CSV table of C-alpha atoms in Angstrom, one decimal:
chain,number,residue,atom,x,y,z
A,1,UNK,CA,7.1,-33.2,-20.0
A,2,UNK,CA,4.3,-32.3,-22.3
A,3,UNK,CA,0.7,-31.3,-21.7
A,4,UNK,CA,-0.5,-32.7,-25.0
A,5,UNK,CA,-1.5,-36.1,-23.8
A,6,UNK,CA,-3.8,-34.5,-21.2
A,7,UNK,CA,-5.2,-32.1,-23.8
A,8,UNK,CA,-5.8,-35.0,-26.3
A,9,UNK,CA,-7.7,-37.0,-23.7
A,10,UNK,CA,-9.5,-34.0,-22.1
A,11,UNK,CA,-12.9,-35.2,-23.3
A,12,UNK,CA,-12.3,-38.6,-21.5
A,13,UNK,CA,-11.2,-36.8,-18.4
A,14,UNK,CA,-14.3,-34.7,-18.3
A,15,UNK,CA,-16.5,-37.7,-19.0
A,16,UNK,CA,-14.9,-39.5,-16.1
A,17,UNK,CA,-15.6,-36.5,-13.8
A,18,UNK,CA,-19.3,-36.4,-14.8
A,19,UNK,CA,-19.5,-40.1,-14.0
A,20,UNK,CA,-18.1,-39.5,-10.6
A,21,UNK,CA,-20.7,-36.8,-10.0
A,22,UNK,CA,-23.4,-39.2,-11.1
A,23,UNK,CA,-22.1,-41.8,-8.6
A,24,UNK,CA,-22.2,-39.1,-5.8
A,25,UNK,CA,-25.8,-38.3,-6.7
A,26,UNK,CA,-26.8,-41.9,-6.7
A,27,UNK,CA,-25.2,-42.3,-3.2
A,28,UNK,CA,-27.2,-39.3,-1.9
A,29,UNK,CA,-24.0,-37.1,-1.8
A,30,UNK,CA,-24.8,-34.6,-4.5
A,31,UNK,CA,-22.3,-31.8,-3.6
A,32,UNK,CA,-24.4,-29.1,-5.5
A,33,UNK,CA,-27.3,-29.3,-3.0
A,34,UNK,CA,-25.0,-28.3,-0.1
A,35,UNK,CA,-25.5,-24.7,0.8
A,36,UNK,CA,-22.8,-23.9,3.4
A,37,UNK,CA,-19.8,-25.3,5.3
A,38,UNK,CA,-19.0,-25.7,8.9
A,39,UNK,CA,-15.5,-24.2,8.4
A,40,UNK,CA,-14.2,-22.6,11.5
A,41,UNK,CA,-10.5,-22.2,10.8
A,42,UNK,CA,-8.3,-20.8,8.0
A,43,UNK,CA,-5.2,-22.6,7.0
A,44,UNK,CA,-2.9,-19.6,7.6
A,45,UNK,CA,-4.0,-19.4,11.3
A,46,UNK,CA,-3.0,-23.1,11.7
A,47,UNK,CA,0.3,-22.7,10.0
A,48,UNK,CA,1.3,-19.6,11.9
A,49,UNK,CA,0.1,-20.8,15.3
A,50,UNK,CA,0.7,-24.5,15.4
A,51,UNK,CA,1.3,-24.7,19.2
A,52,UNK,CA,-2.1,-23.1,19.7
A,53,UNK,CA,-3.8,-25.6,17.4
A,54,UNK,CA,-1.9,-28.8,18.1
A,55,UNK,CA,-4.3,-31.7,18.7
A,56,UNK,CA,-7.2,-29.3,18.4
A,57,UNK,CA,-10.2,-30.3,16.3
A,58,UNK,CA,-10.8,-27.9,13.4
A,59,UNK,CA,-12.9,-27.8,10.2
A,60,UNK,CA,-11.3,-26.4,7.0
A,61,UNK,CA,-12.7,-26.0,3.5
A,62,UNK,CA,-11.0,-25.3,0.2
A,63,UNK,CA,-9.8,-26.7,-3.1
A,64,UNK,CA,-7.7,-29.8,-3.5
A,65,UNK,CA,-4.7,-29.0,-5.7
A,66,UNK,CA,-2.5,-32.0,-5.2
A,67,UNK,CA,-2.9,-35.6,-3.9
A,68,UNK,CA,-0.7,-38.6,-3.3
A,69,UNK,CA,-0.4,-41.8,-1.4
A,70,UNK,CA,-1.8,-45.3,-2.1
A,71,UNK,CA,-3.7,-48.1,-0.5
A,72,UNK,CA,-5.3,-47.1,2.8
A,73,UNK,CA,-3.4,-43.9,3.4
A,74,UNK,CA,-3.8,-40.6,1.4
A,75,UNK,CA,-2.2,-37.2,1.5
A,76,UNK,CA,-3.5,-34.1,-0.3
A,77,UNK,CA,-3.0,-30.3,-0.2
A,78,UNK,CA,-6.0,-28.2,0.5
A,79,UNK,CA,-5.9,-24.5,-0.4
A,80,UNK,CA,-8.2,-21.7,0.9
A,81,UNK,CA,-7.8,-18.0,0.4
A,82,UNK,CA,-5.0,-17.7,3.0
A,83,UNK,CA,-2.8,-20.6,2.0
A,84,UNK,CA,-2.5,-24.4,2.1
A,85,UNK,CA,-2.4,-27.2,4.5
A,86,UNK,CA,-1.8,-30.9,4.1
A,87,UNK,CA,-4.6,-33.4,4.7
A,88,UNK,CA,-3.8,-36.8,6.1
A,89,UNK,CA,-6.5,-39.4,5.6
A,90,UNK,CA,-6.7,-43.2,6.6
A,91,UNK,CA,-9.1,-45.9,5.6
A,92,UNK,CA,-9.2,-47.0,9.3
A,93,UNK,CA,-10.5,-43.5,10.4
A,94,UNK,CA,-13.0,-42.8,7.7
A,95,UNK,CA,-14.3,-46.2,6.9
A,96,UNK,CA,-14.8,-48.0,3.6
A,97,UNK,CA,-17.5,-45.7,2.2
A,98,UNK,CA,-16.1,-42.3,3.0
A,99,UNK,CA,-12.5,-43.3,2.2
A,100,UNK,CA,-13.7,-44.8,-1.1
A,101,UNK,CA,-15.3,-41.5,-2.1
A,102,UNK,CA,-12.2,-39.6,-1.0
A,103,UNK,CA,-9.9,-41.7,-3.1
A,104,UNK,CA,-12.0,-40.6,-6.1
A,105,UNK,CA,-11.6,-36.9,-5.4
A,106,UNK,CA,-10.0,-35.0,-8.3
A,107,UNK,CA,-7.6,-32.1,-8.4
A,108,UNK,CA,-9.8,-29.0,-8.3
A,109,UNK,CA,-12.6,-30.5,-6.1
A,110,UNK,CA,-13.8,-28.2,-3.3
A,111,UNK,CA,-14.1,-30.1,0.0
A,112,UNK,CA,-14.6,-29.8,3.7
A,113,UNK,CA,-12.4,-31.7,6.2
A,114,UNK,CA,-12.9,-32.1,9.9
A,115,UNK,CA,-10.0,-33.5,12.0
A,116,UNK,CA,-7.3,-32.6,14.5
A,117,UNK,CA,-4.0,-30.7,13.9
A,118,UNK,CA,-0.7,-32.5,14.1
A,119,UNK,CA,2.8,-32.6,12.6
A,120,UNK,CA,4.0,-35.5,10.5
A,121,UNK,CA,7.3,-37.3,11.0
A,122,UNK,CA,8.6,-34.9,8.3
A,123,UNK,CA,7.6,-32.0,10.4
A,124,UNK,CA,4.8,-30.8,8.1
A,125,UNK,CA,1.8,-29.2,9.8
A,126,UNK,CA,-1.2,-31.3,8.8
A,127,UNK,CA,-4.8,-32.2,9.6
A,128,UNK,CA,-5.7,-35.8,10.5
A,129,UNK,CA,-9.0,-36.3,8.8
A,130,UNK,CA,-11.9,-37.7,10.8
A,131,UNK,CA,-14.8,-36.6,8.6
A,132,UNK,CA,-14.8,-35.5,4.9
A,133,UNK,CA,-17.4,-34.0,2.6
A,134,UNK,CA,-17.3,-32.8,-1.0
A,135,UNK,CA,-18.8,-29.3,-1.4
A,136,UNK,CA,-18.4,-28.8,-5.1
A,137,UNK,CA,-17.3,-31.2,-7.9
A,138,UNK,CA,-14.8,-29.8,-10.4
A,139,UNK,CA,-16.0,-31.0,-13.8
A,140,UNK,CA,-13.1,-29.7,-15.9
A,141,UNK,CA,-9.5,-30.4,-15.2
A,142,UNK,CA,-7.1,-27.6,-14.1
A,143,UNK,CA,-3.9,-27.1,-16.0
A,144,UNK,CA,-1.2,-29.6,-15.1
A,145,UNK,CA,0.5,-28.2,-12.0
A,146,UNK,CA,4.1,-28.5,-13.2
A,147,UNK,CA,3.4,-26.3,-16.1
A,148,UNK,CA,0.8,-24.1,-14.5
A,149,UNK,CA,-1.2,-21.6,-16.6
A,150,UNK,CA,1.4,-19.8,-18.7
A,151,UNK,CA,-0.4,-18.7,-21.8
A,152,UNK,CA,-0.8,-14.9,-21.1
A,153,UNK,CA,-3.9,-14.5,-23.2
A,154,UNK,CA,-5.6,-17.5,-21.6
A,155,UNK,CA,-4.7,-16.2,-18.1
A,156,UNK,CA,-6.5,-12.9,-18.8
A,157,UNK,CA,-9.5,-14.6,-20.3
A,158,UNK,CA,-9.8,-17.2,-17.5
A,159,UNK,CA,-8.6,-15.2,-14.5
A,160,UNK,CA,-10.4,-17.6,-12.2
A,161,UNK,CA,-8.0,-20.4,-13.3
A,162,UNK,CA,-5.1,-18.0,-13.2
A,163,UNK,CA,-5.8,-17.1,-9.6
A,164,UNK,CA,-6.0,-20.8,-8.7
A,165,UNK,CA,-2.8,-21.8,-10.4
A,166,UNK,CA,-0.5,-18.8,-9.9
A,167,UNK,CA,-0.3,-17.7,-6.2
A,168,UNK,CA,1.7,-14.6,-7.2
A,169,UNK,CA,-1.3,-13.4,-9.2
A,170,UNK,CA,-3.5,-13.5,-6.1
A,171,UNK,CA,-0.9,-11.6,-4.1
A,172,UNK,CA,-1.0,-8.8,-6.7
A,173,UNK,CA,-4.8,-8.4,-6.3
A,174,UNK,CA,-4.6,-8.6,-2.5
A,175,UNK,CA,-2.1,-5.7,-2.7
A,176,UNK,CA,-4.4,-3.8,-5.1
A,177,UNK,CA,-7.2,-4.1,-2.5
A,178,UNK,CA,-4.8,-2.9,0.2
A,179,UNK,CA,-3.6,0.0,-1.9
A,180,UNK,CA,-7.1,1.3,-2.5
A,181,UNK,CA,-8.0,0.8,1.2
A,182,UNK,CA,-4.9,2.8,2.2
A,183,UNK,CA,-5.8,5.6,-0.2
A,184,UNK,CA,-9.2,5.8,1.5
A,185,UNK,CA,-7.7,5.7,5.0
A,186,UNK,CA,-5.3,8.5,4.2
A,187,UNK,CA,-7.8,10.8,2.6
A,188,UNK,CA,-10.4,10.1,5.3
A,189,UNK,CA,-7.8,11.0,8.0
A,190,UNK,CA,-7.3,14.3,6.2
A,191,UNK,CA,-10.9,15.2,6.4
A,192,UNK,CA,-12.0,14.3,2.8
A,193,UNK,CA,-15.5,13.0,2.1
A,194,UNK,CA,-16.0,10.1,-0.4
A,195,UNK,CA,-18.8,10.7,-2.8
A,196,UNK,CA,-20.3,9.1,-6.0
A,197,UNK,CA,-21.1,10.9,-9.2
A,198,UNK,CA,-22.8,9.8,-12.4
A,199,UNK,CA,-21.3,7.4,-14.9
A,200,UNK,CA,-23.9,8.1,-17.6
A,201,UNK,CA,-23.6,11.8,-18.6
A,202,UNK,CA,-24.9,14.0,-21.4
A,203,UNK,CA,-21.6,15.9,-21.5
A,204,UNK,CA,-18.4,13.9,-21.0
A,205,UNK,CA,-15.9,16.5,-19.9
A,206,UNK,CA,-13.0,16.9,-17.6
A,207,UNK,CA,-10.3,15.3,-19.8
A,208,UNK,CA,-9.1,15.1,-23.4
A,209,UNK,CA,-10.5,11.7,-24.5
A,210,UNK,CA,-12.9,10.1,-26.9
A,211,UNK,CA,-16.0,8.9,-25.0
A,212,UNK,CA,-18.2,5.8,-25.5
A,213,UNK,CA,-21.7,6.6,-26.7
A,214,UNK,CA,-24.9,5.0,-25.7
A,215,UNK,CA,-28.7,5.7,-25.8
A,216,UNK,CA,-31.2,6.0,-23.0
A,217,UNK,CA,-34.5,4.6,-24.4
A,218,UNK,CA,-36.8,5.9,-21.6
A,219,UNK,CA,-35.9,9.5,-22.5
A,220,UNK,CA,-34.9,8.9,-26.1
A,221,UNK,CA,-31.6,10.6,-25.2
A,222,UNK,CA,-28.0,10.0,-26.4
A,223,UNK,CA,-25.7,9.7,-23.4
A,224,UNK,CA,-21.9,9.1,-22.9
A,225,UNK,CA,-19.9,7.1,-20.4
A,226,UNK,CA,-17.9,9.5,-18.3
A,227,UNK,CA,-14.2,10.0,-19.2
A,228,UNK,CA,-13.4,11.9,-15.9
A,229,UNK,CA,-14.8,12.6,-12.5
A,230,UNK,CA,-13.9,16.3,-12.5
A,231,UNK,CA,-16.9,18.4,-13.4
A,232,UNK,CA,-19.3,16.9,-11.0
A,233,UNK,CA,-16.8,16.9,-8.1
A,234,UNK,CA,-16.3,20.6,-8.7
A,235,UNK,CA,-20.0,21.2,-8.5
A,236,UNK,CA,-19.8,19.7,-5.0
A,237,UNK,CA,-17.0,22.2,-4.1
A,238,UNK,CA,-19.4,24.9,-5.2
A,239,UNK,CA,-22.0,23.4,-2.9
A,240,UNK,CA,-19.7,23.8,0.1
A,241,UNK,CA,-18.4,20.2,0.7
A,242,UNK,CA,-14.8,21.7,0.4
A,243,UNK,CA,-12.9,18.3,0.5
A,244,UNK,CA,-14.2,15.5,-1.7
A,245,UNK,CA,-12.9,12.5,-3.5
A,246,UNK,CA,-14.2,9.7,-5.6
A,247,UNK,CA,-12.6,6.3,-6.6
A,248,UNK,CA,-14.4,4.9,-9.6
A,249,UNK,CA,-14.4,3.6,-13.2
A,250,UNK,CA,-14.0,5.9,-16.1
A,251,UNK,CA,-14.2,5.0,-19.8
A,252,UNK,CA,-12.2,6.2,-22.8
A,253,UNK,CA,-12.8,4.9,-26.3
A,254,UNK,CA,-9.1,4.5,-27.1
A,255,UNK,CA,-6.6,1.8,-27.8
A,256,UNK,CA,-5.3,-1.0,-25.6
A,257,UNK,CA,-1.6,-1.4,-24.7
A,258,UNK,CA,0.5,-2.2,-21.6
A,259,UNK,CA,-0.6,1.0,-19.8
A,260,UNK,CA,-4.1,1.6,-21.3
A,261,UNK,CA,-7.4,-0.1,-20.9
A,262,UNK,CA,-10.7,1.4,-22.2
A,263,UNK,CA,-12.1,1.2,-18.6
A,264,UNK,CA,-9.9,2.0,-15.7
A,265,UNK,CA,-9.9,3.0,-12.1
A,266,UNK,CA,-9.4,6.7,-11.4
A,267,UNK,CA,-9.3,8.6,-8.1
A,268,UNK,CA,-10.0,12.4,-8.2
A,269,UNK,CA,-10.0,14.7,-5.3
A,270,UNK,CA,-10.8,18.4,-4.8
A,271,UNK,CA,-9.9,20.7,-1.9
A,272,UNK,CA,-11.2,24.2,-1.5
A,273,UNK,CA,-8.8,27.0,-0.4
A,274,UNK,CA,-5.6,25.5,-1.7
A,275,UNK,CA,-3.8,25.3,-5.1
A,276,UNK,CA,-1.5,23.0,-7.1
A,277,UNK,CA,1.2,23.4,-4.5
A,278,UNK,CA,-1.1,21.9,-1.9
A,279,UNK,CA,-1.8,19.0,-4.3
A,280,UNK,CA,2.0,18.3,-4.6
A,281,UNK,CA,2.3,18.1,-0.9
A,282,UNK,CA,-0.7,15.8,-0.7
A,283,UNK,CA,0.7,13.5,-3.5
A,284,UNK,CA,4.0,13.1,-1.8
A,285,UNK,CA,2.5,12.3,1.5
A,286,UNK,CA,-0.1,9.9,0.1
A,287,UNK,CA,2.4,7.9,-2.0
A,288,UNK,CA,4.8,7.5,0.9
A,289,UNK,CA,1.9,6.4,3.2
A,290,UNK,CA,0.6,3.8,0.8
A,291,UNK,CA,4.0,2.4,0.0
A,292,UNK,CA,5.0,2.1,3.7
A,293,UNK,CA,1.6,0.6,4.7
A,294,UNK,CA,1.4,-2.0,1.9
A,295,UNK,CA,5.1,-2.8,1.2
A,296,UNK,CA,6.7,-1.8,4.4
A,297,UNK,CA,9.2,0.5,2.7
A,298,UNK,CA,9.2,3.8,0.7
A,299,UNK,CA,11.9,2.4,-1.7
A,300,UNK,CA,10.3,0.4,-4.5
A,301,UNK,CA,11.7,-1.5,-7.4
A,302,UNK,CA,10.0,-1.7,-10.8
A,303,UNK,CA,11.6,-3.8,-13.6
A,304,UNK,CA,14.9,-3.6,-11.8
A,305,UNK,CA,14.8,0.2,-11.4
A,306,UNK,CA,14.8,1.5,-7.8
A,307,UNK,CA,12.7,4.5,-7.0
A,308,UNK,CA,12.8,6.3,-3.7
A,309,UNK,CA,9.5,7.8,-2.4
A,310,UNK,CA,11.2,8.8,0.9
A,311,UNK,CA,13.1,11.7,-0.6
A,312,UNK,CA,11.5,15.0,-1.6
A,313,UNK,CA,10.0,14.7,-5.1
A,314,UNK,CA,11.8,16.6,-7.8
A,315,UNK,CA,9.9,19.7,-9.2
A,316,UNK,CA,10.7,21.0,-12.7
A,317,UNK,CA,8.8,23.2,-15.1
A,318,UNK,CA,7.8,21.8,-18.5
A,319,UNK,CA,9.9,24.6,-20.1
A,320,UNK,CA,13.0,23.6,-18.1
A,321,UNK,CA,12.5,19.9,-18.8
A,322,UNK,CA,12.2,20.5,-22.5
A,323,UNK,CA,15.3,22.7,-22.5
A,324,UNK,CA,17.3,20.2,-20.5
A,325,UNK,CA,16.5,17.2,-22.7
A,326,UNK,CA,16.0,18.7,-26.1
A,327,UNK,CA,18.3,21.7,-26.0
A,328,UNK,CA,15.4,23.9,-27.2
A,329,UNK,CA,14.5,26.9,-25.1
A,330,UNK,CA,10.8,27.8,-25.6
A,331,UNK,CA,11.3,31.0,-23.7
A,332,UNK,CA,13.1,32.2,-26.8
A,333,UNK,CA,10.3,31.1,-29.2
A,334,UNK,CA,7.8,33.9,-29.6
A,335,UNK,CA,5.2,32.6,-32.1
A,336,UNK,CA,3.4,29.6,-33.4
A,337,UNK,CA,5.4,29.7,-36.6
A,338,UNK,CA,8.8,29.7,-34.7
A,339,UNK,CA,7.5,26.7,-32.7
A,340,UNK,CA,6.6,24.8,-35.8
A,341,UNK,CA,10.0,25.6,-37.4
A,342,UNK,CA,11.7,24.2,-34.3
A,343,UNK,CA,9.5,21.1,-34.5
A,344,UNK,CA,10.5,20.5,-38.1
A,345,UNK,CA,14.1,20.9,-37.3
A,346,UNK,CA,13.9,18.3,-34.5
A,347,UNK,CA,11.7,15.9,-36.6
A,348,UNK,CA,8.6,16.4,-34.4
A,349,UNK,CA,5.3,15.7,-36.2
A,350,UNK,CA,2.5,18.2,-35.6
A,351,UNK,CA,-0.8,19.3,-37.0
A,352,UNK,CA,-1.6,22.6,-38.7
A,353,UNK,CA,-4.0,23.5,-35.8
A,354,UNK,CA,-1.3,23.2,-33.2
A,355,UNK,CA,-0.1,26.3,-31.4
A,356,UNK,CA,3.1,27.0,-29.5
A,357,UNK,CA,1.8,25.4,-26.4
A,358,UNK,CA,0.8,22.2,-28.1
A,359,UNK,CA,4.2,21.9,-29.7
A,360,UNK,CA,5.9,22.5,-26.4
A,361,UNK,CA,4.0,19.5,-25.0
A,362,UNK,CA,5.0,17.4,-28.1
A,363,UNK,CA,8.6,18.3,-27.3
A,364,UNK,CA,8.2,17.2,-23.7
A,365,UNK,CA,6.6,13.9,-24.8
A,366,UNK,CA,9.4,13.2,-27.3
A,367,UNK,CA,12.5,14.3,-25.4
A,368,UNK,CA,11.8,14.6,-21.7
A,369,UNK,CA,9.1,12.2,-20.5
A,370,UNK,CA,11.2,9.1,-20.6
A,371,UNK,CA,13.7,10.7,-18.3
A,372,UNK,CA,11.2,11.2,-15.5
A,373,UNK,CA,12.2,8.0,-13.6
A,374,UNK,CA,12.4,9.2,-10.0
A,375,UNK,CA,9.2,10.8,-8.5
A,376,UNK,CA,9.0,14.1,-10.3
A,377,UNK,CA,6.4,16.9,-10.6
A,378,UNK,CA,6.4,18.5,-14.1
A,379,UNK,CA,4.9,21.9,-13.6
A,380,UNK,CA,3.4,24.9,-15.4
A,381,UNK,CA,1.9,23.5,-18.6
A,382,UNK,CA,0.9,25.7,-21.6
A,383,UNK,CA,-2.7,27.1,-21.5
A,384,UNK,CA,-3.5,25.5,-24.9
A,385,UNK,CA,-3.6,22.0,-23.4
A,386,UNK,CA,-5.1,22.9,-20.0
A,387,UNK,CA,-8.7,24.1,-20.6
A,388,UNK,CA,-9.8,23.8,-16.9
A,389,UNK,CA,-6.8,25.3,-15.2
A,390,UNK,CA,-6.0,28.7,-13.7
A,391,UNK,CA,-3.4,30.8,-15.6
A,392,UNK,CA,-0.2,31.8,-13.9
A,393,UNK,CA,-0.8,35.5,-13.0
A,394,UNK,CA,2.7,36.5,-14.0
A,395,UNK,CA,2.7,34.5,-17.3
A,396,UNK,CA,-0.8,33.8,-18.6
A,397,UNK,CA,0.5,31.7,-21.5
A,398,UNK,CA,1.0,29.0,-18.8
A,399,UNK,CA,-1.2,27.5,-16.1
A,400,UNK,CA,-0.8,26.2,-12.5
A,401,UNK,CA,-0.8,22.6,-13.4
A,402,UNK,CA,1.5,19.6,-12.8
A,403,UNK,CA,1.8,16.1,-13.9
A,404,UNK,CA,3.4,13.6,-11.6
A,405,UNK,CA,5.8,11.1,-13.2
A,406,UNK,CA,7.5,7.9,-12.1
A,407,UNK,CA,9.3,5.4,-14.3
A,408,UNK,CA,8.7,7.7,-17.3
A,409,UNK,CA,4.9,7.4,-16.8
A,410,UNK,CA,2.3,10.0,-16.0
A,411,UNK,CA,0.9,8.9,-12.6
A,412,UNK,CA,-1.3,11.9,-11.8
A,413,UNK,CA,-2.5,15.2,-13.2
A,414,UNK,CA,-3.3,18.2,-11.0
A,415,UNK,CA,-4.4,21.9,-11.2
A,416,UNK,CA,-5.1,25.1,-9.5
A,417,UNK,CA,-8.7,24.8,-10.7
A,418,UNK,CA,-10.1,27.5,-13.0
A,419,UNK,CA,-13.0,29.1,-11.1
A,420,UNK,CA,-13.5,32.1,-13.4
A,421,UNK,CA,-16.8,31.4,-15.3
A,422,UNK,CA,-16.0,34.0,-18.0
A,423,UNK,CA,-12.5,32.6,-18.7
A,424,UNK,CA,-14.0,29.0,-18.5
A,425,UNK,CA,-16.6,29.9,-21.2
A,426,UNK,CA,-13.8,31.1,-23.5
A,427,UNK,CA,-11.8,27.9,-22.9
A,428,UNK,CA,-14.9,25.8,-23.8
A,429,UNK,CA,-15.4,27.9,-26.9
A,430,UNK,CA,-11.8,27.2,-28.0
A,431,UNK,CA,-12.4,23.5,-27.3
A,432,UNK,CA,-15.6,23.6,-29.5
A,433,UNK,CA,-13.5,25.1,-32.3
A,434,UNK,CA,-11.0,22.2,-32.0
A,435,UNK,CA,-13.8,19.7,-32.1
A,436,UNK,CA,-15.1,21.3,-35.3
A,437,UNK,CA,-11.6,20.9,-36.8
A,438,UNK,CA,-11.7,17.2,-36.2
A,439,UNK,CA,-10.2,16.8,-32.7
A,440,UNK,CA,-12.3,14.0,-31.3
A,441,UNK,CA,-10.8,14.4,-27.8
A,442,UNK,CA,-11.8,18.1,-27.4
A,443,UNK,CA,-14.5,19.1,-24.9
A,444,UNK,CA,-17.9,20.6,-25.5
A,445,UNK,CA,-19.4,23.4,-23.5
A,446,UNK,CA,-21.1,22.3,-20.2
A,447,UNK,CA,-23.7,25.0,-19.4
A,448,UNK,CA,-24.7,23.5,-16.1
A,449,UNK,CA,-21.0,23.5,-15.0
A,450,UNK,CA,-20.7,27.1,-16.1
A,451,UNK,CA,-23.8,27.9,-14.1
A,452,UNK,CA,-22.2,26.4,-11.0
A,453,UNK,CA,-19.1,28.5,-11.5
A,454,UNK,CA,-21.3,31.6,-11.8
A,455,UNK,CA,-22.8,30.7,-8.4
A,456,UNK,CA,-19.2,30.8,-7.2
A,457,UNK,CA,-16.4,28.3,-6.6
A,458,UNK,CA,-13.6,29.1,-4.1
A,459,UNK,CA,-10.0,28.8,-5.0
A,460,UNK,CA,-9.5,25.0,-5.3
A,461,UNK,CA,-6.8,22.4,-5.9
A,462,UNK,CA,-7.6,19.2,-7.6
A,463,UNK,CA,-5.9,16.0,-8.7
A,464,UNK,CA,-6.6,12.8,-10.6
A,465,UNK,CA,-4.6,9.6,-9.9
A,466,UNK,CA,-4.5,6.6,-12.2
A,467,UNK,CA,-5.0,3.8,-9.6
A,468,UNK,CA,-4.0,1.0,-12.0
A,469,UNK,CA,-0.6,2.5,-12.8
A,470,UNK,CA,0.0,3.0,-9.2
A,471,UNK,CA,-0.8,-0.6,-8.5
A,472,UNK,CA,1.5,-1.6,-11.4
A,473,UNK,CA,4.5,0.2,-9.9
A,474,UNK,CA,3.9,-1.0,-6.3
A,475,UNK,CA,3.5,-4.6,-7.4
A,476,UNK,CA,6.2,-4.7,-10.1
A,477,UNK,CA,3.6,-5.7,-12.7
A,478,UNK,CA,4.6,-5.4,-16.4
A,479,UNK,CA,1.2,-4.5,-17.9
A,480,UNK,CA,-2.0,-2.9,-16.9
A,481,UNK,CA,-3.8,-6.2,-17.6
A,482,UNK,CA,-1.8,-7.8,-14.8
A,483,UNK,CA,-3.5,-5.5,-12.3
A,484,UNK,CA,-7.1,-5.7,-13.7
A,485,UNK,CA,-9.0,-8.8,-12.7
A,486,UNK,CA,-10.9,-8.8,-16.0
A,487,UNK,CA,-9.1,-6.7,-18.6
A,488,UNK,CA,-10.8,-5.8,-22.0
A,489,UNK,CA,-9.9,-8.6,-24.5
A,490,UNK,CA,-10.4,-8.9,-28.2
A,491,UNK,CA,-13.2,-11.4,-28.9
A,492,UNK,CA,-11.9,-14.9,-29.7
A,493,UNK,CA,-13.7,-14.9,-33.1
A,494,UNK,CA,-11.6,-11.9,-34.1
């Protein structure tokens, strides 16, 4: 069965719909002048509680997605946000005029139906229509229902059609909303305070990423879109708020693939008087809570792989992970030159500016990351790649940091936050040198943040969660675009 005939005649179909709209207007039934509906019941309530609604008068509103019947009897399926219900309409009940207009309804029209609830001889819960009204005329045809909307690119560009035609897509975004609500409920129950911080900033710090640039005309000032929430939230810890979080958009001028979009949803939280161990405990508890609340289980399946959030999450140092999966023990490597020699031996590409810690991280990405399938905390990163993190007192080449992995993906990044303003200034200085050497993701010195640290910040644990990847895993979605209502797309003319 092909869609080509419909596509070939689409202009005729659209013309016919405009003519039907003109007829409605001439009859004084212009749907676009109607401002509201008398709807008092959702379809799900009727379907789930038929005994309560049987023979009861109701008013439902929604979109017509199928119709059938002939002569003086018509059936159609009306969909609202909760589901669908069958509408049964008869010429004898509605009269010649109203039934005549109903017969000309098109798939996609948005209507209101008043009537009583009953079951057909086939046992289907339905509404026997007594009064009908069009609320909005669909002037362009939806995709043919048998085929649905399958073109992935078109689904992302026309998400409004995707949501109509593919119920599982709506389910994904319902779950996304539930996941974010659950995160808030959990953090609020733990005494955290939700806050908002600037999106337009003069210094985009807190992560290694290339920012988007813009210009503020009123002050004739170049600004950036934030790449992280970190530095402003830490200022609030300095101010004594102690437990804060923010869920919001951040922007990184990078590529697009199955796990990356230039704007994405990030959650960051900071808690005074704890460290990265406290953040590990919080992460375990939060993930278990969200999975249980939204999915009803702590065992999830992604792309056929089962992951158990109910068991204690594995904890492994980056050094041990690299040794386990590459066979190279960086404890035995004493210099940058030895690290580069090991990289050459293993075929790892690096840059001249890279130091031992950078190369350890490259080894981890090449050999170990893909094995982090079950919930795993990879701990104790090299100081070279962690400019905002406290050093380990017993080994200052490494810091108190972890990345949380599932399915081979980085799901969260957490630190014992650096609160020494002298050390922080040196770290910023090192980042400025990298920037001068061509590293577009390096940070610049944030003097106001340093001033806040000089005022005094207590020992603090902090973490950043990628909300979109969390939603991907919990909804078994293949790509980040499947969990973003309106993902970034290449212009059609390109």
